[in-house]
Amino acid sequence: MAVTIPAGANPYPHPHLLAIEGMKPWEIAALLDEAEQWVEPGRRARKLDDRLSGLTQINAFFEASTRTLLSFEIAGKRMGADVVNLSAGVSSLKKGETLLDTALTLNAMRPDVLVIRHESSGAVALIASKVDCPVLNAGDGRHEHPTQALLDALTIRRRKGGLAGLRVAICGDILHSRVARSNFHLLAAMGAEVRAVAPPTLMPPHIAALGALPFTDMAAGIEGADVVMMLRLQLERMDGAYVPSTREYFRTFGLTQERLQAAKPDVLVMHPGPMNRGVEIDTEVADDIQRSAITEQVEMGVAVRMACLDVLTRRRRGA
Amino acid sequence: MTSILFRNVRLIDPAAGVDRPGDLLVADRHIVACGDALAPPDGTDIIDGRGRVLAPGLVDAGVFRADIEACIAGGITTIVLMPDQSPPLDDPALIERAERLGKPRLWVRPLAAATRGLRGRELAELGLMQEAGAVAVATGRAAIADSGVMLRMLRYAAGLGLVVVSHAEDPGLVVGAVATEGEYATRLGLAAASAAAEAIQIARDLRLAREAGARLHFAAVTTAEGVALVRAARAAGQDVTAATTPEAFLLNETALAGYRSFARLSPPLRLEADRLAVRKGLADGSIEMIGSRHDPRTVEDKRQPFSDAAPGAAGAAILLPLSLSLVHDGVISLLRLLQLVSSQPASRFDLPVGSLAAGAPADLVLLSPDAPWRIAAETLPGLAGNTPFDGLPVQGRVDMLLKGGERL
């Protein structure tokens, strides 16, 4: 299924990037094509492009993050934007200010693009409704993490030549995962066969409505898979008993070379990071240079975020 | 002493099951007579009803705030107040104070907190609170998790002849949940609990109430399984009643889309099958009350991400028009509806209202059941306008409200 962008159409006509759900296949393809152009320049020694120079990018992270924050910061800086980071530890939210007051404060600084992460589902859309600049969702609660799904798609597309018809198994803590939700929507929209593999306690109901086939047996779930995407066991979100122990979890749902035999021989192993080695993924698999695309995902993350920042600020720049 | 004669009205007396045209005479704060062509004494105000409905003022059982303006706008003259106040109504002095909250424009009949501080551990002074004016006992916004405490409380309340109002959500199942497990909760990434949380609690409380010989009332039944359990228990002769809310028979999980925090409710919005079952329960009499669970919230409480917002909706001012949709949809008759919102809560909580009998207090509402208008959260009368029904076109308007014979 080749995705063609309708002639004459604006390939991404939306003011914000808040969710993959609802995006048209050609909008996704257009963003991936844009990102593709940033992969090679990112490997050069001198990486600077000045298209965002003079623009202010605020990365407001109300939930702790290292790699996503760093990735957005690098993406903005490589295009010349003035990048400022606000993280939860220093924000006035700790001083009792409401989220919307913080949003209005940020807005009054006249940023040209806001990148927001928040621990509550829907919070980024709420902020987007109150500010005057494009907003990029860098993860809201258990809801969506659209740039992660885009970078995963770019990684798969580069390795496998496309997305349509591939069997992709997403395994682990689906219940708490925004990465899984964004990936379900994106992969289903692009014509992949998506599987959700999780213990019953970490599998949300009605997952089929998001376009994924549920499996509670790891071996059956990854059978014949072209891509196995492991999710981090989110120990910090486990305020109840979801799995008895990390040891038992590794035994039943951990990705080992042995278990990977069930997948296709050229299977691609992915992980959004940070990995818990020995919990959801065996070190040997994580470091398998033939199959693991984990570091490549990080690289594609910068390219995808550059593309998103570029596309979303085009109207302001008159480009 | 003023007397008022309503001429040419459609008299609906839910307590007597009467719906007929006629006149009604009020004097000395009470209803004097209903009939045809009543002769007014000298100095009587005569009001031509022009065929509109005259019925007893509404009784809203199970509200969280004594919001006088919202009640007046909604045609409500009596509320049964939940014990979830600040501080909780767990002391006779607090009950006495709560009773005086609305006078003279609104009767507030408080519910006694079942346990101290509504913490679900030690019994509160139910007998003393009954003497002070509590009309029943309630577990509050949450169920009592400990079955031993619940059983002892039910036995104690049974000894006093008090109805126990229970919150039907299993506390363990709903920890952290802000929605009902379903497609929308999964899509939106909201922490959700199975709808079975309601049925499990109802089943336990029905069984414990049988053990204790207690009279039981469920503050909000909102699921198909919950309705079925209540229906079966009533058929088996158990002394149990149930209320539901307009949200439960008008909305489902789809209202969560867009993360509007006004749709964050307790109990949460259910699935479509549940909504249809609640309507069926209202039609067949399994559910015998509709209440607003009026819970006005400030902007600070609601202008938050969905999961962080406080639950609850302001609904007293729109209880009647929303409920009238059941009449307009042909689910129940207007007489039956008025029983659900006045005479049945009155009889369950032993209140001398909800009737047009001679000698009853002149708490009366004159209404145009078909008059169209549109709900606007911004201008909703009362303390706050947090309603998931913002923008909804409805039918039914309160034209005049009398409390104890005085026009409000």
XYZ file of C-alpha atoms in Angstrom:
727
model
C 0.000 0.000 0.000
C 1.872 3.026 -1.233
C 0.732 6.222 0.362
C 0.433 9.117 -2.022
C 0.101 12.662 -0.891
C -2.904 14.342 -2.569
C -1.695 16.801 -5.170
C -1.795 20.423 -4.140
C -2.704 19.620 -0.550
C -0.825 20.970 2.431
C 0.768 17.753 3.666
C 0.310 18.743 7.305
C -2.506 21.291 7.706
C -2.830 21.151 11.503
C -1.714 23.860 13.947
C -0.325 21.396 16.514
C 0.978 17.852 16.731
C -0.939 16.386 19.664
C -1.761 12.825 18.649
C -1.356 10.295 15.883
C -5.006 9.291 16.237
C -6.947 11.004 13.491
C -3.931 11.669 11.245
C -4.312 10.698 7.608
C -1.845 8.163 6.170
C -0.459 10.774 3.782
C 0.076 13.238 6.631
C 2.134 10.603 8.412
C 4.024 9.784 5.211
C 4.713 13.460 4.574
C 6.226 13.934 8.038
C 8.346 10.810 7.554
C 9.551 12.098 4.175
C 10.460 15.418 5.775
C 12.347 13.609 8.533
C 14.221 11.479 6.032
C 15.901 14.621 4.685
C 17.401 15.373 8.092
C 19.091 12.016 8.597
C 22.145 12.657 6.402
C 22.794 16.256 7.515
C 22.708 14.979 11.098
C 25.697 12.758 10.400
C 27.902 15.596 9.171
C 30.352 17.366 11.397
C 28.803 20.795 10.843
C 25.066 20.356 11.331
C 23.732 23.864 11.558
C 20.781 24.961 9.483
C 19.391 28.398 10.215
C 15.750 28.083 9.248
C 14.550 28.464 12.840
C 16.957 31.240 13.755
C 15.288 33.947 15.790
C 12.512 31.593 16.842
C 12.034 30.704 20.491
C 11.349 27.101 21.341
C 10.302 26.281 24.902
C 10.536 22.682 26.029
C 8.183 22.520 29.009
C 8.578 19.122 30.626
C 6.264 18.703 33.590
C 7.385 15.108 33.888
C 10.986 13.999 34.135
C 12.708 13.084 30.899
C 16.263 12.862 29.640
C 16.315 11.502 26.145
C 13.176 13.104 24.741
C 14.079 16.482 26.210
C 17.630 16.213 24.884
C 16.381 15.103 21.483
C 14.021 18.074 21.162
C 16.711 20.453 22.367
C 19.233 19.175 19.841
C 16.624 19.192 17.075
C 15.778 22.829 17.738
C 19.408 23.908 18.042
C 20.454 22.180 14.824
C 17.968 24.418 13.030
C 19.088 27.545 14.829
C 16.203 28.019 17.253
C 16.700 29.609 20.657
C 15.847 26.658 22.852
C 14.850 27.037 26.491
C 14.054 24.164 28.796
C 11.645 24.217 31.705
C 11.540 21.086 33.775
C 9.291 19.979 36.613
C 11.935 20.360 39.285
C 12.239 24.116 38.860
C 8.723 24.977 37.712
C 6.286 26.999 39.725
C 3.846 24.065 39.571
C 5.712 22.982 42.659
C 4.733 26.306 44.177
C 1.024 25.652 43.631
C 0.447 27.441 40.346
C -2.201 25.751 38.223
C -1.223 24.204 34.937
C -3.213 26.748 32.953
C -1.622 29.679 34.731
C 1.746 28.197 33.843
C 0.568 27.821 30.250
C -0.533 31.456 30.106
C 2.777 32.522 31.592
C 4.685 30.569 28.980
C 2.452 32.019 26.289
C 3.204 35.541 27.468
C 6.884 34.899 26.762
C 5.833 34.737 23.101
C 7.398 31.416 22.172
C 7.201 30.339 18.534
C 6.806 26.680 19.383
C 6.066 24.826 22.604
C 7.125 21.252 23.279
C 5.220 19.840 26.234
C 5.300 16.697 28.283
C 2.867 16.129 31.157
C 1.931 13.204 33.345
C -1.837 13.593 32.779
C -3.549 12.303 29.653
C -5.053 15.209 27.737
C -3.012 17.871 29.528
C -1.026 18.870 26.437
C -4.194 19.369 24.394
C -5.582 21.482 27.235
C -2.521 23.746 27.137
C -2.618 23.863 23.323
C -6.163 25.231 23.506
C -4.942 28.211 25.549
C -1.789 29.336 23.750
C -1.099 31.122 20.482
C 1.760 29.052 19.087
C 2.162 25.529 17.712
C 2.336 22.853 20.397
C 4.168 19.558 20.086
C 3.081 16.762 22.386
C 6.175 15.127 23.868
C 4.037 12.647 25.827
C 0.840 13.093 27.855
C 0.132 10.511 30.541
C -0.881 7.201 29.041
C -2.391 8.867 26.003
C 0.041 9.566 23.160
C 3.664 10.232 22.306
C 3.389 11.064 18.603
C 7.037 11.833 17.798
C 8.066 8.484 19.274
C 5.677 6.652 16.939
C 6.990 8.701 14.012
C 10.613 7.919 14.822
C 9.755 4.244 15.229
C 8.028 4.314 11.847
C 11.002 6.055 10.246
C 13.369 3.462 11.688
C 11.228 0.593 10.427
C 10.732 2.182 7.029
C 14.460 2.642 6.533
C 15.267 -0.921 7.586
C 12.324 -2.703 5.965
C 11.571 -0.452 3.023
C 8.031 0.274 4.118
C 5.372 -0.288 6.750
C 2.434 -1.853 4.932
C 2.015 -5.572 5.418
C 4.617 -5.893 8.177
C 3.759 -7.810 11.321
C 4.718 -5.657 14.310
C 4.461 -7.018 17.853
C 4.437 -4.420 20.624
C 5.204 -6.166 23.881
C 5.095 -5.303 27.544
C 3.335 -2.728 29.661
C 0.680 -1.673 27.153
C -1.659 -0.381 29.880
C 0.555 2.490 30.975
C 2.172 3.136 27.606
C 1.584 6.215 25.482
C 4.229 4.910 23.081
C 2.078 1.840 22.421
C -1.073 3.883 21.788
C 0.614 6.195 19.312
C 2.221 3.241 17.554
C -1.069 1.336 17.294
C -2.700 4.277 15.545
C 0.229 4.962 13.262
C 1.002 1.395 12.232
C -2.670 0.547 11.705
C -3.102 3.663 9.571
C -0.085 2.673 7.459
C -1.365 -0.835 6.847
C 0.830 -2.895 9.174
C -0.488 -5.849 11.155
C -0.194 -4.748 14.765
C -0.124 -7.049 17.749
C -0.287 -6.108 21.412
C 1.479 -8.591 23.683
C 1.134 -8.163 27.444
C 0.232 -9.988 30.639
C -3.538 -9.635 31.263
C -2.925 -7.129 34.076
C -1.061 -4.786 31.740
C -3.409 -5.116 28.750
C -6.118 -2.458 28.519
C -9.554 -3.658 27.330
C -10.905 -2.841 23.858
C -7.402 -2.723 22.429
C -8.776 -4.001 19.116
C -10.563 -0.676 18.690
C -7.121 0.903 18.341
C -6.254 -1.501 15.554
C -4.165 -4.023 17.522
C -4.664 -7.734 18.003
C -4.205 -8.699 21.690
C -2.021 -11.610 22.839
C -1.257 -12.647 26.390
C 1.190 -15.321 25.294
C 4.568 -13.954 24.256
C 5.521 -16.846 21.967
C 2.253 -16.680 20.044
C 2.362 -12.899 19.933
C 5.771 -12.571 18.302
C 5.344 -15.534 15.962
C 6.418 -14.529 12.455
C 6.966 -10.912 13.481
C 8.952 -8.561 11.244
C 9.394 -6.144 14.125
C 9.342 -6.732 17.882
C 9.007 -3.546 19.856
C 9.631 -3.921 23.571
C 8.177 -1.477 26.073
C 9.726 -0.493 29.333
C 8.116 -1.961 32.443
C 7.096 1.327 34.032
C 7.947 0.480 37.593
C 7.222 4.057 38.714
C 3.610 3.854 37.507
C 2.904 0.580 39.258
C 0.961 1.794 42.257
C -0.619 -1.625 42.574
C 0.312 -5.221 41.971
C 0.488 -5.704 38.223
C 3.254 -8.293 38.023
C 4.629 -10.324 40.935
C 8.318 -9.563 40.325
C 10.707 -8.395 37.635
C 12.259 -11.868 37.768
C 8.972 -13.560 36.917
C 8.226 -10.918 34.310
C 11.512 -11.584 32.564
C 10.782 -15.307 32.590
C 7.368 -14.903 30.912
C 7.670 -11.701 28.882
C 11.371 -10.876 28.647
C 12.822 -10.854 25.133
C 15.619 -13.406 24.812
C 17.416 -14.795 21.762
C 15.657 -18.092 22.356
C 12.225 -16.535 22.421
C 13.070 -14.453 19.362
C 13.370 -17.683 17.333
C 9.624 -17.540 16.844
C 9.903 -14.268 14.935
C 11.178 -13.891 11.360
C 14.954 -14.479 10.968
C 15.482 -10.851 9.950
C 13.363 -9.509 12.784
C 14.009 -5.942 13.903
C 14.164 -5.416 17.672
C 13.185 -2.004 18.990
C 12.849 -0.310 22.358
C 11.826 3.300 23.076
C 14.190 3.407 26.037
C 15.307 3.666 28.693
C 15.772 -0.097 28.816
C 15.577 -2.252 31.907
C 18.089 -4.901 30.905
C 17.170 -8.258 32.386
C 13.573 -7.163 32.958
C 11.925 -6.774 29.574
C 14.942 -7.354 27.355
C 18.003 -9.563 27.581
C 21.343 -7.817 27.151
C 22.359 -10.132 24.350
C 19.291 -9.139 22.299
C 19.640 -5.455 23.070
C 23.229 -5.451 21.850
C 22.670 -7.632 18.774
C 23.860 -5.312 16.005
C 22.167 -7.367 13.301
C 18.713 -7.111 14.795
C 18.632 -4.320 17.336
C 17.668 -0.869 16.051
C 17.632 0.709 19.468
C 20.386 3.281 18.974
C 19.147 3.989 15.476
C 15.774 4.904 16.977
C 17.487 7.567 19.045
C 19.159 8.980 15.948
C 15.885 8.990 14.000
C 14.302 10.758 16.961
C 16.349 13.881 16.281
C 15.504 13.802 12.547
C 11.781 13.365 13.219
C 11.712 16.177 15.760
C 13.580 18.493 13.379
C 10.977 17.732 10.724
C 8.079 18.350 13.119
C 9.533 21.640 14.385
C 10.168 22.747 10.819
C 6.703 21.826 9.534
C 4.809 23.303 12.489
C 6.601 26.659 12.339
C 6.291 27.130 8.570
C 3.232 29.317 8.788
C 4.881 31.660 11.302
C 8.021 31.854 9.229
C 6.056 32.472 6.058
C 7.876 29.531 4.534
C -51.860 36.094 55.367
C -51.986 35.807 51.628
C -53.916 33.183 49.809
C -53.305 32.210 46.203
C -55.648 30.521 43.790
C -54.220 28.749 40.757
C -56.860 28.594 38.056
C -56.848 26.590 34.895
C -53.827 24.392 35.690
C -52.976 20.779 34.997
C -52.759 19.416 38.526
C -50.301 16.592 38.927
C -50.255 14.995 42.363
C -47.533 12.330 42.206
C -48.287 11.005 45.691
C -51.928 10.355 44.816
C -51.182 9.384 41.216
C -53.546 12.057 39.888
C -53.112 14.079 36.673
C -56.163 16.246 35.857
C -57.127 19.825 35.060
C -58.464 21.969 37.893
C -57.788 24.710 40.435
C -55.687 24.767 43.579
C -56.057 27.057 46.576
C -53.207 27.944 48.913
C -53.639 29.697 52.228
C -51.604 30.008 55.391
C -48.536 28.371 53.793
C -50.437 25.180 53.035
C -52.571 23.665 50.330
C -56.237 24.184 51.198
C -57.943 22.375 48.384
C -57.731 21.045 44.859
C -60.833 21.011 42.748
C -62.896 22.566 40.023
C -63.984 26.182 40.045
C -62.851 26.832 43.615
C -64.234 30.019 45.141
C -61.420 32.291 46.354
C -61.762 34.102 49.700
C -61.462 37.904 49.603
C -57.986 39.235 48.889
C -56.779 36.095 47.130
C -54.144 36.423 44.405
C -55.513 34.677 41.378
C -53.024 33.157 38.958
C -54.202 31.948 35.587
C -52.119 28.866 34.823
C -53.168 28.803 31.159
C -53.105 25.029 31.198
C -49.555 24.733 32.546
C -48.567 22.022 35.014
C -48.842 22.610 38.766
C -47.030 20.031 40.836
C -45.283 19.706 44.212
C -41.827 21.272 44.432
C -39.072 18.833 43.567
C -37.235 16.772 46.156
C -33.590 16.288 45.147
C -32.194 13.434 47.203
C -28.435 13.108 47.561
C -26.956 16.501 46.710
C -23.499 17.567 47.851
C -24.112 21.273 48.368
C -27.058 23.299 49.640
C -27.051 25.599 46.616
C -30.174 27.709 47.081
C -30.105 29.634 43.793
C -29.576 26.485 41.734
C -32.439 24.758 43.538
C -34.824 27.655 43.075
C -34.010 27.811 39.373
C -34.597 24.080 39.145
C -37.956 24.028 40.949
C -36.472 22.193 43.923
C -37.942 22.992 47.341
C -36.409 20.177 49.391
C -32.963 18.636 49.227
C -31.534 15.647 51.017
C -27.966 16.686 51.731
C -25.077 14.227 51.570
C -22.867 14.111 54.662
C -19.787 14.966 52.572
C -19.548 18.503 53.851
C -16.596 20.274 55.348
C -16.452 19.040 58.076
C -18.433 15.818 57.414
C -21.868 15.632 59.043
C -20.897 13.154 61.738
C -22.089 15.068 64.792
C -25.574 16.126 66.001
C -24.569 19.792 66.136
C -23.476 19.698 62.503
C -26.794 18.086 61.522
C -28.710 20.861 63.286
C -26.614 23.469 61.549
C -27.070 21.831 58.134
C -30.848 21.799 58.603
C -30.881 25.575 58.884
C -28.729 26.181 55.810
C -31.485 26.930 53.338
C -34.236 28.473 55.406
C -36.646 29.908 54.523
C -36.273 29.312 50.787
C -35.130 25.701 50.759
C -35.637 22.784 53.067
C -32.358 21.021 53.736
C -32.752 17.526 55.161
C -29.303 16.209 56.076
C -28.031 12.660 55.920
C -25.942 11.485 58.847
C -22.407 10.282 58.102
C -22.385 6.546 58.762
C -18.894 6.621 60.221
C -16.786 9.241 61.957
C -15.210 11.549 59.445
C -16.660 9.254 56.735
C -13.501 7.223 57.166
C -15.352 3.908 57.184
C -14.048 2.717 60.543
C -15.963 3.775 63.690
C -19.725 4.312 63.822
C -20.840 7.894 64.103
C -23.535 8.885 66.635
C -26.427 7.809 64.453
C -29.082 7.931 67.183
C -28.206 11.424 68.334
C -28.014 12.642 64.747
C -31.438 11.125 64.072
C -32.816 13.123 67.020
C -31.110 16.205 65.638
C -32.926 15.820 62.333
C -30.943 13.467 60.105
C -33.411 11.743 57.779
C -31.182 8.767 56.979
C -27.586 7.544 57.124
C -25.107 7.675 54.245
C -21.674 6.256 53.512
C -20.802 9.378 51.510
C -18.841 9.599 48.280
C -17.253 6.211 48.840
C -18.450 2.816 49.995
C -17.415 1.378 53.357
C -14.684 -1.037 52.373
C -14.689 -3.126 55.547
C -17.644 -5.538 55.395
C -17.562 -5.981 59.172
C -17.995 -2.252 59.763
C -20.706 -2.090 57.103
C -22.654 -4.958 58.674
C -22.517 -3.451 62.148
C -23.528 -0.072 60.807
C -26.468 -1.592 58.914
C -27.614 -3.455 62.048
C -27.345 -0.345 64.159
C -29.226 1.768 61.617
C -31.885 -0.934 61.312
C -32.435 -0.690 65.063
C -33.142 3.011 64.641
C -35.358 2.421 61.606
C -33.030 4.557 59.467
C -32.553 4.005 55.741
C -28.899 3.535 54.807
C -27.739 5.341 51.654
C -24.831 3.467 50.102
C -22.325 4.464 47.455
C -22.123 1.581 45.017
C -18.482 1.352 43.929
C -16.091 -1.268 45.239
C -13.315 0.869 46.783
C -10.492 -1.477 45.814
C -11.521 -1.654 42.195
C -11.865 2.077 41.700
C -8.564 3.193 43.254
C -7.068 5.807 40.945
C -9.755 5.310 38.301
C -11.316 8.310 36.569
C -13.372 6.450 33.952
C -15.114 3.169 33.185
C -13.093 0.510 31.381
C -14.070 0.751 27.757
C -12.955 1.801 24.334
C -12.815 5.489 25.178
C -10.813 5.101 28.372
C -8.303 2.967 26.477
C -8.152 5.404 23.564
C -7.711 8.423 25.794
C -5.285 6.701 28.130
C -7.377 7.287 31.247
C -7.032 5.106 34.339
C -10.249 3.100 34.386
C -12.143 0.623 36.541
C -14.488 -2.096 35.368
C -18.204 -1.286 35.505
C -18.452 -4.431 37.617
C -17.169 -2.330 40.539
C -20.761 -1.151 40.951
C -22.407 -4.568 40.755
C -19.904 -6.081 43.181
C -20.637 -3.400 45.770
C -24.403 -3.626 45.249
C -24.305 -7.405 45.616
C -22.329 -7.150 48.861
C -24.478 -4.418 50.347
C -27.726 -6.180 49.419
C -26.502 -9.305 51.133
C -25.299 -7.458 54.230
C -28.539 -5.479 54.439
C -30.487 -8.726 54.317
C -28.282 -10.080 57.078
C -28.940 -6.970 59.149
C -32.609 -6.506 58.261
C -31.701 -2.987 57.179
C -33.442 -0.631 54.768
C -31.095 0.181 51.911
C -30.906 2.879 49.258
C -28.290 3.160 46.513
C -27.371 6.781 45.842
C -26.571 6.210 42.179
C -27.134 3.090 40.123
C -25.580 3.545 36.697
C -24.752 0.132 35.213
C -26.769 -2.629 33.548
C -25.651 -5.189 36.087
C -26.393 -2.846 38.983
C -29.935 -2.222 37.752
C -30.489 -5.963 37.331
C -29.349 -6.678 40.901
C -31.639 -4.018 42.354
C -34.547 -5.250 40.226
C -34.054 -8.826 41.403
C -33.737 -7.827 45.055
C -36.920 -5.775 44.891
C -38.741 -8.642 43.206
C -37.595 -10.865 46.063
C -39.174 -8.456 48.518
C -36.071 -6.762 49.929
C -36.507 -3.221 51.267
C -34.210 -1.541 48.779
C -34.497 1.512 46.558
C -32.178 3.108 44.045
C -31.641 6.501 42.491
C -29.937 7.462 39.279
C -28.810 10.664 37.604
C -29.522 12.427 34.304
C -25.894 11.792 33.299
C -26.491 8.032 33.640
C -29.513 7.936 31.329
C -28.374 10.619 28.870
C -24.609 10.227 28.473
C -22.063 7.483 27.955
C -18.280 7.133 27.646
C -18.232 9.040 24.363
C -18.657 12.272 26.362
C -15.079 11.759 27.610
C -13.681 12.637 24.188
C -11.769 15.890 24.278
C -10.995 15.364 27.970
C -13.657 17.823 29.099
C -13.261 17.782 32.857
C -16.978 18.598 33.244
C -17.515 14.971 32.213
C -15.407 13.732 35.116
C -18.088 12.297 37.397
C -18.454 9.963 40.341
C -19.588 7.337 39.501
C -17.936 7.801 36.091
C -19.757 7.790 32.769
C -20.602 4.266 31.671
C -21.003 2.439 28.380
C -23.985 2.648 26.029
C -25.450 -0.690 27.185
C -25.479 0.663 30.728
C -27.226 3.850 29.695
C -29.952 1.873 27.950
C -30.336 -0.408 30.975
C -30.763 2.583 33.279
C -33.546 3.901 31.039
C -35.187 0.488 31.172
C -34.844 0.453 34.946
C -36.569 3.831 35.114
C -39.336 2.633 32.807
C -40.060 -0.562 34.751
C -39.828 0.985 38.209
C -36.628 -0.739 39.341
C -35.133 2.724 39.853
C -37.460 4.974 41.767
C -35.658 8.262 42.065
C -33.728 10.678 39.877
C -31.380 13.045 41.656
C -28.916 15.634 40.429
C -26.070 14.741 42.849
C -25.511 18.501 42.590
C -21.821 19.130 43.146
C -20.795 22.632 42.080
C -17.057 22.922 41.552
C -14.913 25.980 41.215
C -12.976 26.850 38.118
C -9.799 25.886 39.979
C -11.194 22.415 40.650
C -12.288 21.842 37.082
C -9.849 23.744 34.870
C -7.353 20.940 35.128
C -6.266 17.965 33.074
C -9.084 15.394 33.188
C -7.498 13.066 35.742
C -6.488 15.902 38.049
C -9.892 17.621 38.036
C -12.335 17.131 40.897
C -15.245 14.819 40.043
C -18.886 15.912 40.063
C -21.352 18.073 38.155
C -23.667 20.926 39.021
C -27.113 19.686 38.096
C -29.841 20.976 40.416
C -30.882 23.797 38.100
C -31.326 21.442 35.147
C -32.571 18.279 36.854
C -36.115 18.814 35.626
C -35.524 19.635 31.942
C -32.981 16.822 31.596
C -35.367 14.374 33.244
C -38.259 15.616 31.114
C -36.409 14.230 28.113
C -37.589 10.817 29.353
C -41.156 12.052 28.994
C -40.541 13.590 25.598
C -38.852 10.367 24.463
C -41.883 8.360 25.589
C -39.969 6.371 28.232
C -42.254 7.394 31.116
C -45.278 9.634 31.696
C -45.057 13.101 33.191
C -46.873 11.848 36.292
C -44.337 9.057 36.678
C -41.449 11.475 36.229
C -42.758 13.744 38.954
C -42.974 10.717 41.234
C -39.296 10.039 40.526
C -38.281 13.579 41.473
C -40.701 14.352 44.293
C -43.093 11.908 45.924
C -40.836 8.857 45.891
C -37.773 10.488 47.444
C -40.173 12.139 49.909
C -41.699 8.858 50.939
C -38.369 7.020 51.141
C -36.915 9.660 53.465
C -40.217 10.211 55.265
C -40.616 13.863 54.302
C -44.094 15.472 54.399
C -43.798 16.848 50.865
C -44.309 15.656 47.300
C -48.088 15.803 47.477
C -50.974 18.127 46.557
C -53.197 16.824 49.355
C -55.085 19.350 51.450
C -52.918 20.273 54.415
C -49.597 19.599 52.660
C -47.029 22.431 52.661
C -47.558 24.793 49.740
C -44.276 23.884 48.007
C -45.404 24.170 44.437
C -43.901 24.425 41.004
C -45.704 25.844 37.993
C -44.014 24.622 34.852
C -44.175 24.579 31.081
C -43.002 21.050 30.306
C -42.497 21.688 26.596
C -40.873 25.133 26.614
C -37.582 24.917 24.670
C -34.308 26.475 25.758
C -30.609 25.732 25.681
C -28.358 24.934 28.631
C -25.383 27.282 28.989
C -22.778 26.346 31.584
C -21.615 29.969 31.817
C -24.999 31.240 32.948
C -26.256 28.285 34.953
C -27.836 29.612 38.158
C -26.126 28.649 41.396
C -22.611 28.380 42.721
C -21.008 26.965 39.571
C -21.823 25.814 36.056
C -19.805 22.633 35.763
C -22.166 20.566 33.655
C -21.428 18.094 30.869
C -24.683 19.273 29.242
C -23.343 22.674 28.169
C -25.027 23.712 24.936
C -27.690 20.998 25.022
C -31.149 22.048 23.814
C -33.769 20.948 26.332
C -37.495 21.310 26.984
C -39.188 22.270 30.210
C -39.048 25.484 32.185
C -39.949 26.396 35.740
C -42.284 29.413 35.527
C -43.020 29.901 39.194
C -41.927 28.350 42.457
C -43.690 28.569 45.810
C -41.980 27.591 49.043
C -44.370 27.437 51.997
C -46.865 29.545 50.064
C -44.323 32.294 49.299
C -43.356 33.042 45.733
C -39.606 32.782 45.193
